[in-house]
Tab-separated table of C-alpha atoms in Angstrom:
chain	number	residue	atom	x	y	z
C	1271	MET	CA	-114.160	51.946	329.055
C	1272	LYS	CA	-113.512	48.397	329.960
C	1273	LYS	CA	-114.723	47.166	326.662
C	1274	LEU	CA	-112.507	49.606	324.730
C	1275	PHE	CA	-109.635	48.399	326.669
C	1276	SER	CA	-110.459	44.762	325.829
C	1277	VAL	CA	-110.627	45.532	322.122
C	1278	THR	CA	-107.382	47.320	322.138
C	1279	ILE	CA	-105.585	44.425	323.798
C	1280	MET	CA	-107.153	42.027	321.251
C	1281	LEU	CA	-105.898	44.182	318.441
C	1282	PHE	CA	-102.419	44.149	319.801
C	1283	ILE	CA	-102.645	40.389	320.133
C	1284	ILE	CA	-103.819	39.919	316.451
C	1285	MET	CA	-101.139	42.231	315.131
C	1286	GLY	CA	-98.490	40.436	317.140
C	1287	LEU	CA	-99.620	37.142	315.850
C	1288	THR	CA	-99.701	38.525	312.443
C	1289	GLY	CA	-96.218	39.796	312.568
C	1290	CYS	CA	-95.031	36.497	313.915
C	1291	VAL	CA	-96.616	34.725	310.767
C	1292	GLU	CA	-94.987	37.201	308.483
C	1293	ASP	CA	-91.545	36.822	310.101
C	1294	ALA	CA	-91.872	32.968	310.486
C	1295	ALA	CA	-88.595	31.144	309.523
C	1296	SER	CA	-88.549	29.186	306.321
C	1297	SER	CA	-85.620	27.294	304.972
C	1298	VAL	CA	-84.101	25.536	301.957
C	1299	THR	CA	-81.682	22.782	302.059
C	1300	ILE	CA	-78.413	22.960	300.038
C	1301	TYR	CA	-76.503	19.718	299.324
C	1302	LEU	CA	-72.895	19.842	298.074
C	1303	ASP	CA	-72.115	16.525	296.614
C	1304	ASN	CA	-68.428	16.106	296.180
C	1305	GLU	CA	-68.069	12.556	294.474
C	1306	GLY	CA	-70.412	11.001	297.147
C	1307	GLU	CA	-69.335	13.049	300.159
C	1308	ILE	CA	-72.229	15.235	300.787
C	1309	VAL	CA	-72.273	18.539	302.901
C	1310	THR	CA	-75.663	19.610	304.021
C	1311	ASN	CA	-76.601	23.221	304.584
C	1312	VAL	CA	-80.031	24.245	305.873
C	1313	LEU	CA	-80.363	28.041	305.033
C	1314	GLU	CA	-83.214	29.965	306.864
C	1315	PHE	CA	-85.032	33.065	305.471
C	1316	ASN	CA	-88.111	35.005	306.389
C	1317	ASP	CA	-91.210	35.043	304.211
C	1318	THR	CA	-90.499	38.580	303.454
C	1319	TYR	CA	-87.200	37.875	301.941
C	1320	GLU	CA	-86.700	39.267	298.529
C	1321	GLY	CA	-83.152	38.126	297.428
C	1322	THR	CA	-82.414	35.648	294.910
C	1323	LEU	CA	-81.439	31.981	295.790
C	1324	LEU	CA	-77.748	32.950	294.860
C	1325	GLN	CA	-77.730	35.845	297.338
C	1326	LEU	CA	-79.253	33.594	300.187
C	1327	ILE	CA	-76.498	30.979	299.540
C	1328	GLU	CA	-73.795	33.519	299.521
C	1329	GLU	CA	-74.722	34.487	303.028
C	1330	SER	CA	-73.449	31.059	304.328
C	1331	ILE	CA	-71.351	29.325	301.644
C	1332	THR	CA	-68.407	30.630	299.740
C	1333	VAL	CA	-69.389	31.092	296.122
C	1334	GLU	CA	-67.235	32.079	293.116
C	1335	TYR	CA	-68.765	33.111	289.799
C	1336	THR	CA	-68.170	34.806	286.462
C	1337	GLU	CA	-70.390	37.148	284.681
C	1338	SER	CA	-71.816	36.164	281.242
C	1339	GLU	CA	-74.337	37.284	278.989
C	1340	TYR	CA	-76.668	34.627	280.413
C	1341	GLY	CA	-76.122	35.625	283.986
C	1342	LYS	CA	-73.728	34.528	286.663
C	1343	TYR	CA	-71.917	31.229	285.945
C	1344	LEU	CA	-70.693	29.334	289.088
C	1345	THR	CA	-66.990	28.450	289.076
C	1346	ALA	CA	-66.946	27.312	292.724
C	1347	ILE	CA	-69.295	26.645	295.670
C	1348	GLY	CA	-67.911	25.390	299.010
C	1349	ASP	CA	-65.578	22.630	298.255
C	1350	LEU	CA	-66.815	22.115	294.705
C	1351	HIS	CA	-64.061	23.429	292.337
C	1352	PRO	CA	-64.728	22.114	288.844
C	1353	LEU	CA	-61.679	21.567	286.517
C	1354	GLU	CA	-61.483	22.143	282.792
C	1355	GLY	CA	-63.929	19.902	281.045
C	1356	SER	CA	-66.504	19.925	283.924
C	1357	TYR	CA	-68.975	22.353	285.471
C	1358	ILE	CA	-71.191	22.725	288.528
C	1359	ALA	CA	-74.535	21.209	287.701
C	1360	PHE	CA	-77.548	21.791	290.201
C	1361	SER	CA	-80.884	20.263	290.738
C	1362	LYS	CA	-84.297	21.294	292.515
C	1363	ASN	CA	-86.030	18.825	294.323
C	1364	GLY	CA	-84.424	16.064	292.347
C	1365	GLU	CA	-84.967	17.447	289.022
C	1366	PRO	CA	-82.217	19.277	286.895
C	1367	SER	CA	-82.717	22.918	287.025
C	1368	MET	CA	-83.395	24.591	283.675
C	1369	VAL	CA	-82.389	28.034	284.937
C	1370	SER	CA	-79.304	29.657	286.495
C	1371	VAL	CA	-78.840	29.809	290.355
C	1372	GLU	CA	-79.709	33.377	290.520
C	1373	GLN	CA	-83.079	32.812	288.577
C	1374	ALA	CA	-84.053	29.746	290.433
C	1375	GLU	CA	-87.315	30.276	292.406
C	1376	PHE	CA	-87.476	28.889	295.860
C	1377	THR	CA	-90.026	28.184	298.579
C	1378	ASN	CA	-89.930	26.715	302.196
C	1379	GLU	CA	-88.508	23.107	302.305
C	1380	ASP	CA	-87.065	23.194	298.882
C	1381	GLU	CA	-83.925	21.070	298.176
C	1382	PHE	CA	-81.138	21.959	295.991
C	1383	LYS	CA	-78.126	19.761	295.090
C	1384	PHE	CA	-74.885	20.955	293.514
C	1385	GLU	CA	-72.330	18.535	292.009
C	1386	ILE	CA	-69.540	18.330	289.517
C	1387	SER	CA	-70.648	17.192	285.975
C	1388	TRP	CA	-68.223	16.299	283.140
C	1389	TYR	CA	-68.680	17.160	279.477
C	1390	ASP	CA	-65.058	16.194	278.462
C	1391	MET	CA	-64.656	12.547	278.952
C	1392	THR	CA	-60.946	12.520	278.471
C	1393	SER	CA	-60.512	15.124	281.069
C	1394	LYS	CA	-62.780	13.021	283.359
C	1395	ALA	CA	-60.728	9.899	282.529
C	1396	VAL	CA	-57.442	11.815	283.346
C	1397	TYR	CA	-58.948	13.017	286.665
C	1398	ASP	CA	-60.171	9.676	287.619
C	1399	GLY	CA	-56.754	8.032	286.678
C	1400	ILE	CA	-54.941	10.474	288.889
C	1401	ASN	CA	-57.361	9.908	291.781
C	1402	LEU	CA	-57.021	5.991	291.331
C	1403	PHE	CA	-53.486	6.398	291.935
C	1404	LEU	CA	-53.728	8.719	294.829
C	1405	LEU	CA	-56.163	6.335	296.443
C	1406	ASN	CA	-54.211	3.137	296.117
C	1407	LEU	CA	-50.481	3.772	295.425
C	1408	ALA	CA	-49.400	7.363	296.361
C	1409	GLU	CA	-48.247	6.491	299.821
C	1410	ASP	CA	-46.068	3.676	298.507
C	1411	TYR	CA	-44.051	6.204	296.387
C	1412	VAL	CA	-43.791	9.038	298.823
C	1413	ASN	CA	-43.327	8.322	302.567
C	1414	ASP	CA	-40.954	8.782	305.390
C	1415	THR	CA	-38.595	6.031	304.135
C	1416	TYR	CA	-38.861	6.441	300.270
C	1417	ILE	CA	-39.545	9.302	297.942
C	1418	ASP	CA	-39.878	8.912	294.159
C	1419	TYR	CA	-38.914	12.126	292.408
C	1420	ASN	CA	-41.571	11.525	289.665
C	1421	VAL	CA	-44.450	11.175	292.240
C	1422	ALA	CA	-43.052	13.817	294.385
C	1423	THR	CA	-42.983	16.250	291.587
C	1424	ALA	CA	-46.633	15.341	290.737
C	1425	LEU	CA	-47.786	15.560	294.344
C	1426	GLY	CA	-46.048	18.937	294.710
C	1427	GLY	CA	-47.827	20.214	291.485
C	1428	LEU	CA	-51.122	19.124	292.931
C	1429	GLY	CA	-50.385	20.913	296.173
C	1430	VAL	CA	-50.742	17.777	298.358
C	1431	LEU	CA	-47.102	16.638	298.796
C	1432	GLU	CA	-47.205	17.741	302.593
C	1433	ASP	CA	-50.013	15.047	303.047
C	1434	TYR	CA	-47.553	12.376	302.447
C	1435	VAL	CA	-44.183	13.686	303.868
C	1436	THR	CA	-42.907	16.352	306.165
C	1437	ASP	CA	-40.110	18.783	305.099
C	1438	THR	CA	-37.856	17.191	307.869
C	1439	GLU	CA	-38.413	13.815	306.390
C	1440	VAL	CA	-37.617	15.109	302.769
C	1441	VAL	CA	-34.402	16.445	304.070
C	1442	GLN	CA	-33.437	13.331	305.978
C	1443	TYR	CA	-34.272	11.250	302.826
C	1444	VAL	CA	-32.185	13.145	300.324
C	1445	ASN	CA	-29.349	13.540	302.885
C	1446	GLY	CA	-29.068	9.733	302.618
C	1447	LEU	CA	-29.106	9.516	298.870
C	1448	PRO	CA	-25.865	9.057	296.918
C	1449	ALA	CA	-24.852	12.293	295.119
C	1450	VAL	CA	-22.243	10.969	292.548
C	1451	THR	CA	-23.759	11.217	289.076
C	1452	VAL	CA	-25.553	14.040	287.243
C	1453	GLN	CA	-28.669	11.857	287.574
C	1454	ASP	CA	-28.182	11.520	291.377
C	1455	TYR	CA	-28.127	15.426	291.657
C	1456	TYR	CA	-31.231	15.758	289.300
C	1457	LYS	CA	-33.353	13.378	291.407
C	1458	ILE	CA	-32.200	15.104	294.732
C	1459	ILE	CA	-32.806	18.536	293.424
C	1460	MET	CA	-36.342	17.615	291.822
C	1461	ILE	CA	-37.471	16.266	295.209
C	1462	LEU	CA	-36.293	19.327	297.121
C	1463	ASN	CA	-37.868	21.600	294.479
C	1464	ALA	CA	-41.157	19.725	294.722
C	1465	ALA	CA	-41.244	20.321	298.538
C	1466	ASP	CA	-40.080	23.981	298.018
C	1467	ILE	CA	-37.095	23.329	300.131
C	1468	ASP	CA	-33.612	25.047	299.420
C	1469	SER	CA	-31.531	23.088	297.008
C	1470	GLU	CA	-28.633	25.657	296.600
C	1471	SER	CA	-25.959	23.433	297.952
C	1472	TYR	CA	-26.645	20.486	295.587
C	1473	ILE	CA	-27.005	23.052	292.621
C	1474	SER	CA	-23.605	24.339	293.521
C	1475	ASP	CA	-21.989	20.937	293.781
C	1476	LEU	CA	-23.667	19.995	290.488
C	1477	ASN	CA	-22.516	23.128	288.764
C	1478	ASP	CA	-18.805	22.186	289.572
C	1479	MET	CA	-19.015	18.641	288.294
C	1480	VAL	CA	-21.571	18.341	285.520
C	1481	THR	CA	-20.596	17.569	281.964
C	1482	PRO	CA	-22.510	16.820	278.705
C	1483	GLY	CA	-23.252	13.376	278.157
C	1484	SER	CA	-25.696	10.838	276.441
C	1485	TYR	CA	-28.656	9.049	277.946
C	1486	GLY	CA	-30.170	12.269	279.177
C	1487	GLN	CA	-27.313	13.409	281.211
C	1488	THR	CA	-27.084	16.831	279.357
C	1489	ALA	CA	-30.720	17.506	279.889
C	1490	TYR	CA	-30.833	16.357	283.534
C	1491	GLY	CA	-27.976	18.774	284.243
C	1492	ILE	CA	-29.780	21.665	282.421
C	1493	ILE	CA	-32.934	21.115	284.204
C	1494	ALA	CA	-31.477	20.800	287.649
C	1495	LEU	CA	-29.280	23.892	287.302
C	1496	GLN	CA	-32.140	26.140	285.954
C	1497	ASN	CA	-33.556	27.073	289.251
C	1498	GLU	CA	-34.892	30.727	289.368
C	1499	ASN	CA	-34.285	30.949	293.086
C	1500	SER	CA	-30.628	29.887	292.919
C	1501	LEU	CA	-27.809	32.531	293.292
C	1502	VAL	CA	-25.200	30.079	291.829
C	1503	ASN	CA	-23.856	31.484	288.601
C	1504	VAL	CA	-24.446	28.578	286.104
C	1505	THR	CA	-24.232	30.663	282.912
C	1506	ASP	CA	-21.020	29.176	281.592
C	1507	THR	CA	-22.065	25.629	282.531
C	1508	ILE	CA	-25.425	25.965	280.767
C	1509	SER	CA	-23.717	27.416	277.695
C	1510	ASN	CA	-21.471	24.238	277.788
C	1511	LEU	CA	-24.357	21.839	278.110
C	1512	LEU	CA	-26.456	23.521	275.562
C	1513	ALA	CA	-23.693	23.166	272.873
C	1514	TYR	CA	-24.134	19.365	273.173
C	1515	TYR	CA	-27.164	19.865	271.043
C	1516	ASP	CA	-25.127	21.182	268.084
C	1517	THR	CA	-24.478	17.513	267.270
C	1518	ASN	CA	-26.742	15.713	269.313
C	1519	THR	CA	-30.562	16.659	268.687
C	1520	PRO	CA	-33.585	15.503	270.567
C	1521	TYR	CA	-34.609	13.518	267.461
C	1522	SER	CA	-31.151	11.685	267.222
C	1523	GLU	CA	-31.364	10.882	271.035
C	1524	GLY	CA	-34.453	8.807	270.593
C	1525	LEU	CA	-37.998	9.031	272.215
C	1526	ASP	CA	-37.158	9.036	275.799
C	1527	THR	CA	-34.006	10.961	275.955
C	1528	GLY	CA	-35.235	13.287	273.293
C	1529	ALA	CA	-38.295	13.937	275.359
C	1530	ILE	CA	-36.361	14.819	278.577
C	1531	SER	CA	-34.074	17.161	276.170
C	1532	LEU	CA	-37.260	18.850	275.092
C	1533	VAL	CA	-37.925	19.729	278.842
C	1534	ALA	CA	-34.373	20.966	278.994
C	1535	LEU	CA	-34.595	23.090	275.915
C	1536	SER	CA	-38.074	24.586	277.314
C	1537	THR	CA	-36.152	26.439	280.041
C	1538	PHE	CA	-34.402	28.603	277.415
C	1539	GLU	CA	-35.688	31.695	275.659
C	1540	PRO	CA	-36.854	30.908	272.216
C	1541	SER	CA	-34.324	31.132	269.376
C	1542	THR	CA	-34.082	29.789	265.902
C	1543	GLU	CA	-31.754	26.955	266.944
C	1544	VAL	CA	-33.756	25.776	269.878
C	1545	THR	CA	-37.011	26.024	267.884
C	1546	ASN	CA	-35.531	23.991	265.156
C	1547	LEU	CA	-34.470	21.209	267.669
C	1548	ILE	CA	-38.018	21.090	269.118
C	1549	ASP	CA	-39.846	21.118	265.753
C	1550	GLN	CA	-37.747	18.372	264.371
C	1551	TYR	CA	-38.623	16.123	267.511
C	1552	THR	CA	-42.319	17.034	267.432
C	1553	GLU	CA	-42.785	16.545	263.702
C	1554	TRP	CA	-41.083	13.073	264.178
C	1555	ILE	CA	-43.661	12.173	266.722
C	1556	GLN	CA	-46.491	13.219	264.529
C	1557	GLU	CA	-45.183	11.253	261.560
C	1558	GLU	CA	-44.530	8.102	263.490
C	1559	GLN	CA	-47.417	7.965	265.631
C	1560	LEU	CA	-49.102	4.642	265.549
C	1561	ASP	CA	-52.872	3.775	264.635
C	1562	SER	CA	-53.388	3.018	268.329
C	1563	GLY	CA	-52.374	6.655	269.241
C	1564	GLY	CA	-49.125	5.589	270.835
C	1565	ILE	CA	-45.508	5.776	269.690
C	1566	LYS	CA	-42.894	3.023	269.314
C	1567	THR	CA	-39.365	3.244	270.209
C	1568	ARG	CA	-36.605	2.825	267.532
C	1569	ASP	CA	-35.210	-0.765	266.981
C	1570	MET	CA	-31.924	-1.169	268.764
C	1571	VAL	CA	-29.037	-3.161	267.179
C	1572	TYR	CA	-26.413	-4.692	269.200
C	1573	GLY	CA	-23.842	-6.592	267.214
C	1574	GLU	CA	-25.806	-8.844	264.917
C	1575	THR	CA	-28.850	-8.830	267.113
C	1576	THR	CA	-31.771	-6.386	266.473
C	1577	TYR	CA	-34.133	-5.640	269.376
C	1578	PRO	CA	-37.465	-4.491	267.982
C	1579	GLY	CA	-38.726	-1.158	269.338
C	1580	THR	CA	-41.917	-1.299	271.541
C	1581	GLU	CA	-44.890	0.860	272.313
C	1582	ASN	CA	-44.753	1.119	276.075
C	1583	ALA	CA	-46.307	3.293	278.802
C	1584	ALA	CA	-42.914	4.606	280.171
C	1585	THR	CA	-42.006	6.045	276.657
C	1586	ILE	CA	-45.429	7.437	275.940
C	1587	SER	CA	-45.263	9.165	279.361
C	1588	MET	CA	-41.861	10.785	278.630
C	1589	VAL	CA	-43.006	11.888	275.258
C	1590	ILE	CA	-46.182	13.523	276.837
C	1591	LEU	CA	-43.905	15.342	279.437
C	1592	GLY	CA	-41.567	16.665	276.598
C	1593	LEU	CA	-44.376	17.899	274.502
C	1594	LEU	CA	-46.134	19.604	277.407
C	1595	ALA	CA	-42.888	21.355	278.400
C	1596	VAL	CA	-42.680	23.070	274.893
C	1597	GLY	CA	-46.369	24.087	274.791
C	1598	GLU	CA	-47.706	21.167	272.720
C	1599	ASN	CA	-51.002	19.427	273.553
C	1600	PRO	CA	-50.459	15.684	273.486
C	1601	ASN	CA	-54.352	15.338	273.482
C	1602	GLY	CA	-54.684	17.898	270.538
C	1603	ALA	CA	-55.526	17.192	266.937
C	1604	ASP	CA	-51.803	17.085	265.910
C	1605	TYR	CA	-51.385	14.066	268.051
C	1606	LEU	CA	-54.685	12.243	267.077
C	1607	GLN	CA	-54.707	8.894	265.332
C	1608	GLY	CA	-58.095	7.332	264.693
C	1609	SER	CA	-60.038	7.871	268.135
C	1610	ASN	CA	-56.776	8.029	270.234
C	1611	THR	CA	-54.235	10.613	271.262
C	1612	LEU	CA	-51.017	10.081	273.283
C	1613	ILE	CA	-53.084	10.925	276.348
C	1614	THR	CA	-56.014	8.422	275.688
C	1615	ARG	CA	-53.588	5.790	274.608
C	1616	LEU	CA	-51.656	6.111	277.886
C	1617	LEU	CA	-54.833	5.616	279.946
C	1618	GLU	CA	-55.325	2.295	278.279
C	1619	PHE	CA	-52.122	1.131	279.996
C	1620	GLN	CA	-53.589	1.920	283.452
C	1621	THR	CA	-54.747	-0.989	285.628
C	1622	ASP	CA	-57.744	-1.075	288.082
C	1623	THR	CA	-55.374	-0.210	291.016
C	1624	GLY	CA	-54.017	2.840	289.390
C	1625	SER	CA	-50.756	1.265	288.335
C	1626	PHE	CA	-49.538	1.122	284.624
C	1627	ASP	CA	-48.572	-1.726	282.587
C	1628	TYR	CA	-45.303	-1.420	280.579
C	1629	LEU	CA	-46.338	-3.385	277.467
C	1630	LEU	CA	-49.887	-4.532	276.732
C	1631	THR	CA	-48.583	-7.413	274.698
C	1632	ASP	CA	-46.741	-9.453	277.437
C	1633	ASP	CA	-47.875	-11.461	280.446
C	1634	LEU	CA	-46.647	-8.861	283.105
C	1635	ILE	CA	-49.688	-6.961	284.626
C	1636	GLU	CA	-47.828	-3.715	285.875
C	1637	ASP	CA	-44.636	-1.929	285.956
C	1638	LEU	CA	-44.232	-0.288	289.311
C	1639	GLN	CA	-40.678	0.864	288.844
C	1640	PHE	CA	-40.860	3.012	285.745
C	1641	SER	CA	-44.068	3.231	283.874
C	1642	THR	CA	-46.324	3.850	286.806
C	1643	PRO	CA	-44.465	6.952	288.489
C	1644	GLN	CA	-43.772	8.404	284.927
C	1645	ALA	CA	-47.399	7.984	283.812
C	1646	PHE	CA	-48.805	9.419	286.995
C	1647	LEU	CA	-46.485	12.592	286.390
C	1648	ALA	CA	-47.611	12.786	282.751
C	1649	LEU	CA	-51.318	12.766	283.723
C	1650	VAL	CA	-50.903	15.311	286.453
C	1651	GLU	CA	-48.756	17.658	284.244
C	1652	TYR	CA	-51.485	17.394	281.411
C	1653	GLN	CA	-54.229	18.229	283.892
C	1654	LEU	CA	-52.243	21.179	285.264
C	1655	MET	CA	-51.687	22.426	281.794
C	1656	LEU	CA	-55.382	22.264	281.053
C	1657	ASN	CA	-56.319	24.236	284.164
C	1658	GLU	CA	-53.559	26.949	283.987
C	1659	SER	CA	-55.219	30.252	284.827
């Protein structure tokens, strides 16, 4: 009897040890590499686990994917959110994986790394150019004492404006700005719109004083008044401003003023008249685009002196913004000369610090007042266009 008892105890011990071995915890390590900032996740599983690697990851890490004929295609994992022109690549134990995440086999102590990889080098260059500005210059253009309306608009589009300035600081800043000209009101309203702060009182005041005018005054007025959240009745004013283009077209206004006019015209429902104005301008750009991929302003004549036009970053930026507003792709085939488009040409004006030069043919290194904030906005708007859902 004693011997039988001992055997029974031994069987329980063996079974218990066997159960422990079967349920022993194994693990894989998941590295999320966000441009050198690596987040490490150790995921444990039992030896009896029958799920896929993707299912194991989903238990601990937020994953987004789309279904395709080749299986699940990752569109996000953790903080990795690839933009248009890039994708999430992953490797196993230091070697690129040749299968999808849900097909990847795994055993104890395997290591998987996920990172963004680019296949469109222009999109990557735009992304890098934006981040270079954010790293080195953004705080100079938006802070508690100064707010550039171009940069504020770009930061608002990226969803990071609040990282640089609070709503209270925005209101305090614009309250200290002069509100005399149409351009003054335009800048104020653009800053408030970027911060998603009510601009109703400024729209009302602008509606009472705005008149058509040259050098972009008409376009600035239209853009500032066309706020979908405003309750101010601007119908008559807008009609009066739009009539300006009966005799002053974006083409006749020149590159810069014509470009901001395109932005204004983009706020209207399509019509034959509006479409013709836009087409005339875009066809001009395509016909006059330089072999470099850029565009040169018209010669200016004052008295007996002719000032030659220039290919400069500020103008290229404005043209890009105008084209984007009316649904044109400034990096598309219609705006390709040689190996350059308007976008790639603009990037050639960017310096190592993220600023932009005005001319590539003079001794000045950078133009911080005009070219830099306008070029930053142009790159951001282009990136946003690419990633519209």
